[in-house]
Amino acid sequence: MPFTGILGQDNSIAVLSRSLAADKIAHAYLFDGIAGCGKKKTALAFIEAVFCGQSEGCGHCPSCRKLAAGQHPDLHVVEPDGAFIKIDQIRELQRNLSFRPFEAPKKACIIDGVDRLNIAAGNSLLKTLEEPPGNALLILITDNPGGVLPTILSRCQRLHFSALPEATITALLRATGVEMEAARIIASLSAGSMRKAVGIGEETALHERRSFLEKISSLSLGNITPLLAMAEEMAGDKEKTLELLELLTAFQRDALLLQNGSPEIVNSDLLPLIEQEATGFSGENIMERIGHVAESRRAILSNVNARLALEVLFMRLAKKQLNS
Ligand SMILES: [Zn+2]
């Protein structure tokens, strides 16, 4: 990814771009900042530019393509193996850096989680920082600079990465298809970390799916108000409704599979709800219910009144409930 694809880290990127333009890049950098703010992406973009020999990676030469695929023979990435980065990992890195580059102008490495070097590994890395083999480029990354040995800190050019602004996280979430209101809420809870935002987004989506299927399972003709309200609410967003109906079909298919003793259930986290469907209806009934959902999907796709189509569907689903 080129620098222009990284949002919210203009200061660090400006420093790196200037050093590239002046052909004065340091041997070792330390990028610090909270998890999920773009440190590793920036490290990769910087290495891409260095390997590509331009101010930004071009994105399509063999070198850029290999980096994008995580398969460049001259880039070595070290991450904690369990709780720590161990001395064997640093020794292997030193061995790799001691060879001449295969195709890039120099060897490069990213050590992600440099606060988690155990003592032996830290001392060993220190030697590499004092006398870098060849003209290797080392980029050390941490979200906990207080845990990095001071002797390591003092041998690196340090760049601080700030937490991402809420507007940036909102824009990044929007680009992945999250709705505006949800994106704003998630961004406000994410404390500047895209990683955290993605986690919250996944939880929200899971919660939404569960709540939809719970509502469907509790539909009753004895109390029609919630049924009509749900149809009205969903009719406002056709695209999302089609997604939810697809989800409902997968859920119904799971109930059929469960009835037949198959272990291949998709929504395994919703087992109690699936059991309720599987025991409340015969296989034939479930097939009919799948047919009802398919029919309303077709109706909504062909632009009939979505609210009416959903009301009919929900009444059909509610009516056949044997245990209500
Ligand atoms: Zn390139």
Short mmCIF file of C-alpha atoms and ligand atoms in Angstrom, two decimals:
data_model
loop_
_atom_site.label_atom_id
_atom_site.label_comp_id
_atom_site.label_asym_id
_atom_site.label_seq_id
_atom_site.Cartn_x
_atom_site.Cartn_y
_atom_site.Cartn_z
CA MET A 1 0.00 0.00 0.00
CA PRO A 2 1.39 3.46 -0.86
CA PHE A 3 1.62 6.22 1.78
CA THR A 4 -1.44 7.87 0.26
CA GLY A 5 -3.55 4.89 1.34
CA ILE A 6 -2.69 5.45 5.01
CA LEU A 7 -4.98 7.88 6.84
CA GLY A 8 -4.31 9.93 9.95
CA GLN A 9 -0.49 9.64 10.19
CA ASP A 10 0.59 12.62 8.10
CA ASN A 11 3.38 13.75 10.45
CA SER A 12 5.25 10.44 10.56
CA ILE A 13 4.76 9.94 6.83
CA ALA A 14 6.11 13.44 6.13
CA VAL A 15 9.30 12.65 8.09
CA LEU A 16 9.78 9.38 6.21
CA SER A 17 9.06 10.97 2.83
CA ARG A 18 11.58 13.75 3.45
CA SER A 19 14.30 11.24 4.38
CA LEU A 20 13.53 9.26 1.22
CA ALA A 21 13.67 12.39 -0.94
CA ALA A 22 17.01 13.42 0.61
CA ASP A 23 18.31 9.85 0.33
CA LYS A 24 19.07 9.97 4.04
CA ILE A 25 17.13 7.18 5.63
CA ALA A 26 18.21 5.97 9.07
CA HIS A 27 19.43 2.42 9.75
CA ALA A 28 16.88 1.89 12.48
CA TYR A 29 13.50 3.39 13.29
CA LEU A 30 11.23 2.88 16.25
CA PHE A 31 7.52 3.44 15.56
CA ASP A 32 5.46 3.79 18.72
CA GLY A 33 1.75 4.40 19.17
CA ILE A 34 -1.38 2.54 20.28
CA ALA A 35 -2.31 -0.77 18.64
CA GLY A 36 -4.27 -0.41 15.41
CA CYS A 37 -3.22 3.13 14.42
CA GLY A 38 -1.27 2.23 11.26
CA LYS A 39 2.35 1.64 12.39
CA LYS A 40 2.88 -1.61 10.53
CA LYS A 41 1.07 -0.37 7.42
CA THR A 42 3.37 2.66 7.40
CA ALA A 43 6.46 0.46 7.90
CA LEU A 44 5.43 -1.66 4.93
CA ALA A 45 4.71 1.41 2.78
CA PHE A 46 8.15 2.83 3.65
CA ILE A 47 9.92 -0.43 2.78
CA GLU A 48 7.87 -0.61 -0.43
CA ALA A 49 9.14 2.84 -1.42
CA VAL A 50 12.76 1.96 -0.54
CA PHE A 51 12.66 -1.32 -2.48
CA CYS A 52 10.83 0.26 -5.42
CA GLY A 53 13.35 3.13 -5.51
CA GLN A 54 10.72 5.85 -5.63
CA SER A 55 9.02 8.29 -3.28
CA GLU A 56 6.11 5.83 -3.07
CA GLY A 57 5.85 2.19 -4.05
CA CYS A 58 4.46 2.01 -7.60
CA GLY A 59 2.19 -0.89 -6.58
CA HIS A 60 2.65 -2.95 -9.72
CA CYS A 61 6.34 -3.85 -10.18
CA PRO A 62 7.43 -7.36 -9.06
CA SER A 63 8.92 -5.96 -5.84
CA CYS A 64 5.75 -4.09 -4.83
CA ARG A 65 3.60 -7.09 -5.71
CA LYS A 66 5.75 -9.48 -3.64
CA LEU A 67 5.61 -7.12 -0.66
CA ALA A 68 1.84 -6.80 -0.95
CA ALA A 69 1.58 -10.59 -0.95
CA GLY A 70 3.90 -10.84 2.07
CA GLN A 71 6.39 -12.85 0.00
CA HIS A 72 9.41 -10.63 -0.58
CA PRO A 73 12.65 -12.56 0.09
CA ASP A 74 14.43 -9.43 1.38
CA LEU A 75 11.86 -8.47 4.01
CA HIS A 76 12.01 -10.34 7.31
CA VAL A 77 9.22 -9.89 9.86
CA VAL A 78 9.67 -10.90 13.49
CA GLU A 79 6.76 -11.11 15.93
CA PRO A 80 6.47 -12.53 19.46
CA ASP A 81 6.43 -16.32 19.54
CA GLY A 82 3.99 -16.72 22.42
CA ALA A 83 4.58 -14.05 25.09
CA PHE A 84 8.07 -13.04 23.98
CA ILE A 85 10.42 -12.56 21.07
CA LYS A 86 13.10 -15.15 21.76
CA ILE A 87 16.83 -15.13 21.14
CA ASP A 88 16.58 -17.82 18.46
CA GLN A 89 14.29 -15.53 16.47
CA ILE A 90 16.80 -12.68 16.70
CA ARG A 91 19.68 -15.02 15.74
CA GLU A 92 17.75 -16.20 12.70
CA LEU A 93 17.04 -12.58 11.77
CA GLN A 94 20.75 -11.71 12.11
CA ARG A 95 21.65 -14.64 9.87
CA ASN A 96 19.12 -13.51 7.26
CA LEU A 97 20.32 -9.91 7.36
CA SER A 98 23.94 -11.01 6.91
CA PHE A 99 23.22 -12.32 3.38
CA ARG A 100 23.30 -10.03 0.40
CA PRO A 101 19.86 -8.95 -0.71
CA PHE A 102 18.32 -11.20 -3.38
CA GLU A 103 16.74 -8.45 -5.45
CA ALA A 104 16.05 -5.35 -3.32
CA PRO A 105 18.64 -2.57 -2.90
CA LYS A 106 18.96 -3.64 0.76
CA LYS A 107 17.61 -6.08 3.32
CA ALA A 108 14.80 -4.87 5.57
CA CYS A 109 13.15 -6.16 8.71
CA ILE A 110 10.16 -5.31 10.85
CA ILE A 111 10.26 -6.31 14.52
CA ASP A 112 6.67 -5.98 15.69
CA GLY A 113 6.33 -5.93 19.49
CA VAL A 114 9.88 -4.87 20.36
CA ASP A 115 8.78 -4.31 24.00
CA ARG A 116 8.41 -8.07 24.20
CA LEU A 117 12.02 -9.04 23.57
CA ASN A 118 13.23 -11.21 26.40
CA ILE A 119 16.53 -10.03 27.96
CA ALA A 120 18.80 -12.31 25.96
CA ALA A 121 17.03 -11.42 22.71
CA GLY A 122 17.20 -7.69 23.58
CA ASN A 123 20.95 -7.82 24.17
CA SER A 124 21.47 -9.73 20.99
CA LEU A 125 19.43 -7.22 18.97
CA LEU A 126 21.50 -4.41 20.47
CA LYS A 127 24.57 -5.71 18.63
CA THR A 128 22.66 -5.60 15.34
CA LEU A 129 21.58 -2.02 16.03
CA GLU A 130 25.17 -0.99 16.79
CA GLU A 131 26.60 -2.60 13.67
CA PRO A 132 23.81 -3.22 11.18
CA PRO A 133 24.88 -5.90 8.69
CA GLY A 134 25.19 -4.53 5.15
CA ASN A 135 23.07 -1.44 5.02
CA ALA A 136 19.99 -3.20 6.34
CA LEU A 137 16.93 -1.16 7.30
CA LEU A 138 15.41 -2.06 10.68
CA ILE A 139 11.95 -0.91 11.73
CA LEU A 140 10.99 -1.64 15.32
CA ILE A 141 7.33 -1.33 16.33
CA THR A 142 5.74 -1.08 19.77
CA ASP A 143 2.51 -0.03 21.43
CA ASN A 144 4.33 0.06 24.77
CA PRO A 145 7.48 2.21 24.46
CA GLY A 146 7.90 2.13 28.26
CA GLY A 147 8.67 -1.58 27.93
CA VAL A 148 11.50 -1.11 25.39
CA LEU A 149 15.09 -1.27 26.66
CA PRO A 150 16.48 2.30 26.82
CA THR A 151 19.64 1.14 25.05
CA ILE A 152 17.48 0.04 22.11
CA LEU A 153 15.44 3.28 22.12
CA SER A 154 18.60 5.40 22.00
CA ARG A 155 19.86 3.65 18.86
CA CYS A 156 16.74 4.28 16.78
CA GLN A 157 15.16 7.28 15.14
CA ARG A 158 11.87 7.42 16.98
CA LEU A 159 8.55 8.32 15.34
CA HIS A 160 5.41 8.67 17.41
CA PHE A 161 2.14 7.61 15.78
CA SER A 162 -0.91 9.36 17.15
CA ALA A 163 -4.27 7.76 17.90
CA LEU A 164 -6.51 8.04 14.82
CA PRO A 165 -9.08 10.87 14.83
CA GLU A 166 -12.70 9.74 15.07
CA ALA A 167 -13.45 11.14 11.62
CA THR A 168 -10.68 8.98 10.13
CA ILE A 169 -12.01 5.82 11.77
CA THR A 170 -15.54 6.71 10.68
CA ALA A 171 -14.30 7.11 7.08
CA LEU A 172 -12.37 3.81 7.18
CA LEU A 173 -15.41 1.96 8.55
CA ARG A 174 -17.68 3.58 5.96
CA ALA A 175 -15.30 2.34 3.25
CA THR A 176 -15.89 -1.23 4.47
CA GLY A 177 -19.67 -0.84 4.19
CA VAL A 178 -20.57 0.09 7.78
CA GLU A 179 -23.55 2.44 7.96
CA MET A 180 -22.98 6.09 8.89
CA GLU A 181 -24.65 6.06 12.28
CA ALA A 182 -23.05 2.77 13.35
CA ALA A 183 -19.65 3.97 12.07
CA ARG A 184 -19.89 7.14 14.17
CA ILE A 185 -20.80 5.25 17.32
CA ILE A 186 -18.09 2.62 16.84
CA ALA A 187 -15.50 5.34 16.10
CA SER A 188 -16.38 7.14 19.32
CA LEU A 189 -15.83 3.92 21.30
CA SER A 190 -12.60 2.88 19.59
CA ALA A 191 -10.19 5.29 21.33
CA GLY A 192 -8.32 5.98 18.08
CA SER A 193 -7.58 2.34 17.25
CA MET A 194 -8.78 0.87 13.96
CA ARG A 195 -8.13 -2.62 15.34
CA LYS A 196 -10.46 -1.93 18.25
CA ALA A 197 -13.04 -0.39 15.90
CA VAL A 198 -13.10 -3.52 13.73
CA GLY A 199 -13.54 -5.67 16.84
CA ILE A 200 -16.45 -3.55 18.06
CA GLY A 201 -17.96 -3.60 14.55
CA GLU A 202 -17.87 -7.40 14.48
CA GLU A 203 -19.49 -7.61 17.91
CA THR A 204 -22.19 -5.16 16.82
CA ALA A 205 -22.91 -7.18 13.66
CA LEU A 206 -23.12 -10.39 15.71
CA HIS A 207 -25.43 -8.75 18.19
CA GLU A 208 -27.65 -7.42 15.41
CA ARG A 209 -27.90 -10.84 13.77
CA ARG A 210 -28.80 -12.53 17.05
CA SER A 211 -31.40 -9.91 17.91
CA PHE A 212 -33.03 -10.23 14.47
CA LEU A 213 -33.27 -14.02 14.70
CA GLU A 214 -34.60 -13.79 18.27
CA LYS A 215 -37.32 -11.43 17.09
CA ILE A 216 -38.26 -13.77 14.23
CA SER A 217 -38.39 -16.71 16.62
CA SER A 218 -40.72 -14.88 18.99
CA LEU A 219 -43.19 -13.56 16.36
CA SER A 220 -46.75 -14.19 17.40
CA LEU A 221 -50.14 -13.56 15.81
CA GLY A 222 -51.45 -13.05 19.33
CA ASN A 223 -49.56 -9.77 19.50
CA ILE A 224 -49.31 -8.27 16.06
CA THR A 225 -47.95 -4.81 16.96
CA PRO A 226 -44.24 -5.77 17.18
CA LEU A 227 -44.62 -7.72 13.94
CA LEU A 228 -45.95 -4.69 12.06
CA ALA A 229 -43.35 -2.41 13.66
CA MET A 230 -40.53 -4.72 12.57
CA ALA A 231 -41.86 -4.80 8.99
CA GLU A 232 -42.07 -1.01 8.92
CA GLU A 233 -38.56 -0.57 10.30
CA MET A 234 -36.96 -3.06 7.93
CA ALA A 235 -38.80 -1.77 4.85
CA GLY A 236 -36.80 1.48 5.16
CA ASP A 237 -33.51 -0.24 4.25
CA LYS A 238 -34.00 -2.70 1.42
CA GLU A 239 -30.38 -3.69 1.02
CA LYS A 240 -29.98 -4.56 4.66
CA THR A 241 -33.31 -6.37 4.70
CA LEU A 242 -32.18 -8.60 1.84
CA GLU A 243 -29.04 -9.41 3.84
CA LEU A 244 -31.07 -10.26 6.93
CA LEU A 245 -33.39 -12.49 4.91
CA GLU A 246 -30.39 -14.32 3.52
CA LEU A 247 -29.26 -14.81 7.11
CA LEU A 248 -32.71 -16.13 8.00
CA THR A 249 -32.47 -18.71 5.22
CA ALA A 250 -29.06 -19.88 6.52
CA PHE A 251 -30.61 -20.15 9.98
CA GLN A 252 -33.55 -22.20 8.71
CA ARG A 253 -31.18 -24.44 6.77
CA ASP A 254 -29.28 -24.96 10.03
CA ALA A 255 -32.52 -26.10 11.70
CA LEU A 256 -33.03 -28.66 8.92
CA LEU A 257 -29.45 -29.86 9.29
CA LEU A 258 -29.90 -30.18 13.04
CA GLN A 259 -33.05 -32.25 12.56
CA ASN A 260 -31.04 -34.59 10.37
CA GLY A 261 -28.19 -34.83 12.87
CA SER A 262 -25.65 -33.05 10.65
CA PRO A 263 -22.73 -31.33 12.45
CA GLU A 264 -22.24 -28.74 9.68
CA ILE A 265 -24.26 -25.93 11.24
CA VAL A 266 -23.26 -22.41 10.14
CA ASN A 267 -24.62 -20.37 13.07
CA SER A 268 -23.23 -22.64 15.79
CA ASP A 269 -23.23 -19.78 18.33
CA LEU A 270 -27.03 -19.63 18.02
CA LEU A 271 -27.67 -23.27 18.82
CA PRO A 272 -30.53 -22.73 21.34
CA LEU A 273 -32.47 -20.68 18.77
CA ILE A 274 -31.81 -23.25 16.04
CA GLU A 275 -32.97 -26.02 18.37
CA GLN A 276 -36.17 -24.09 19.00
CA GLU A 277 -36.84 -23.93 15.24
CA ALA A 278 -35.83 -27.55 14.70
CA THR A 279 -38.09 -28.92 17.44
CA GLY A 280 -41.00 -26.50 16.86
CA PHE A 281 -41.50 -27.43 13.21
CA SER A 282 -41.46 -30.52 11.03
CA GLY A 283 -38.91 -30.74 8.24
CA GLU A 284 -41.68 -30.14 5.76
CA ASN A 285 -42.77 -27.00 7.65
CA ILE A 286 -39.22 -25.64 7.64
CA MET A 287 -39.01 -26.21 3.89
CA GLU A 288 -42.20 -24.19 3.52
CA ARG A 289 -40.82 -21.43 5.71
CA ILE A 290 -37.66 -21.30 3.57
CA GLY A 291 -39.97 -20.94 0.57
CA HIS A 292 -41.81 -18.02 2.22
CA VAL A 293 -38.54 -16.18 2.81
CA ALA A 294 -37.42 -16.80 -0.79
CA GLU A 295 -40.74 -15.47 -2.04
CA SER A 296 -40.50 -12.25 -0.06
CA ARG A 297 -36.89 -11.76 -1.19
CA ARG A 298 -38.03 -12.03 -4.80
CA ALA A 299 -40.88 -9.61 -4.12
CA ILE A 300 -38.56 -7.03 -2.54
CA LEU A 301 -36.05 -7.42 -5.37
CA SER A 302 -38.78 -6.78 -7.92
CA ASN A 303 -39.71 -3.54 -6.15
CA VAL A 304 -43.11 -4.39 -4.76
CA ASN A 305 -44.11 -2.66 -1.54
CA ALA A 306 -41.40 -3.97 0.79
CA ARG A 307 -43.39 -3.27 3.93
CA LEU A 308 -46.33 -5.30 2.69
CA ALA A 309 -44.08 -8.15 1.58
CA LEU A 310 -42.46 -8.24 5.02
CA GLU A 311 -45.79 -8.09 6.85
CA VAL A 312 -47.02 -11.08 4.86
CA LEU A 313 -43.79 -12.95 5.51
CA PHE A 314 -43.79 -12.29 9.24
CA MET A 315 -47.43 -13.33 9.57
CA ARG A 316 -46.72 -16.55 7.74
CA LEU A 317 -43.72 -17.24 9.94
CA ALA A 318 -45.70 -16.38 13.09
CA LYS A 319 -48.79 -18.37 12.12
CA LYS A 320 -47.09 -21.68 11.72
CA GLN A 321 -45.39 -21.49 15.07
CA LEU A 322 -46.54 -24.78 16.65
CA ASN A 323 -45.44 -23.87 20.14
CA SER A 324 -46.98 -20.42 20.44
ZN ZN B 1 7.12 -0.81 -7.31
#
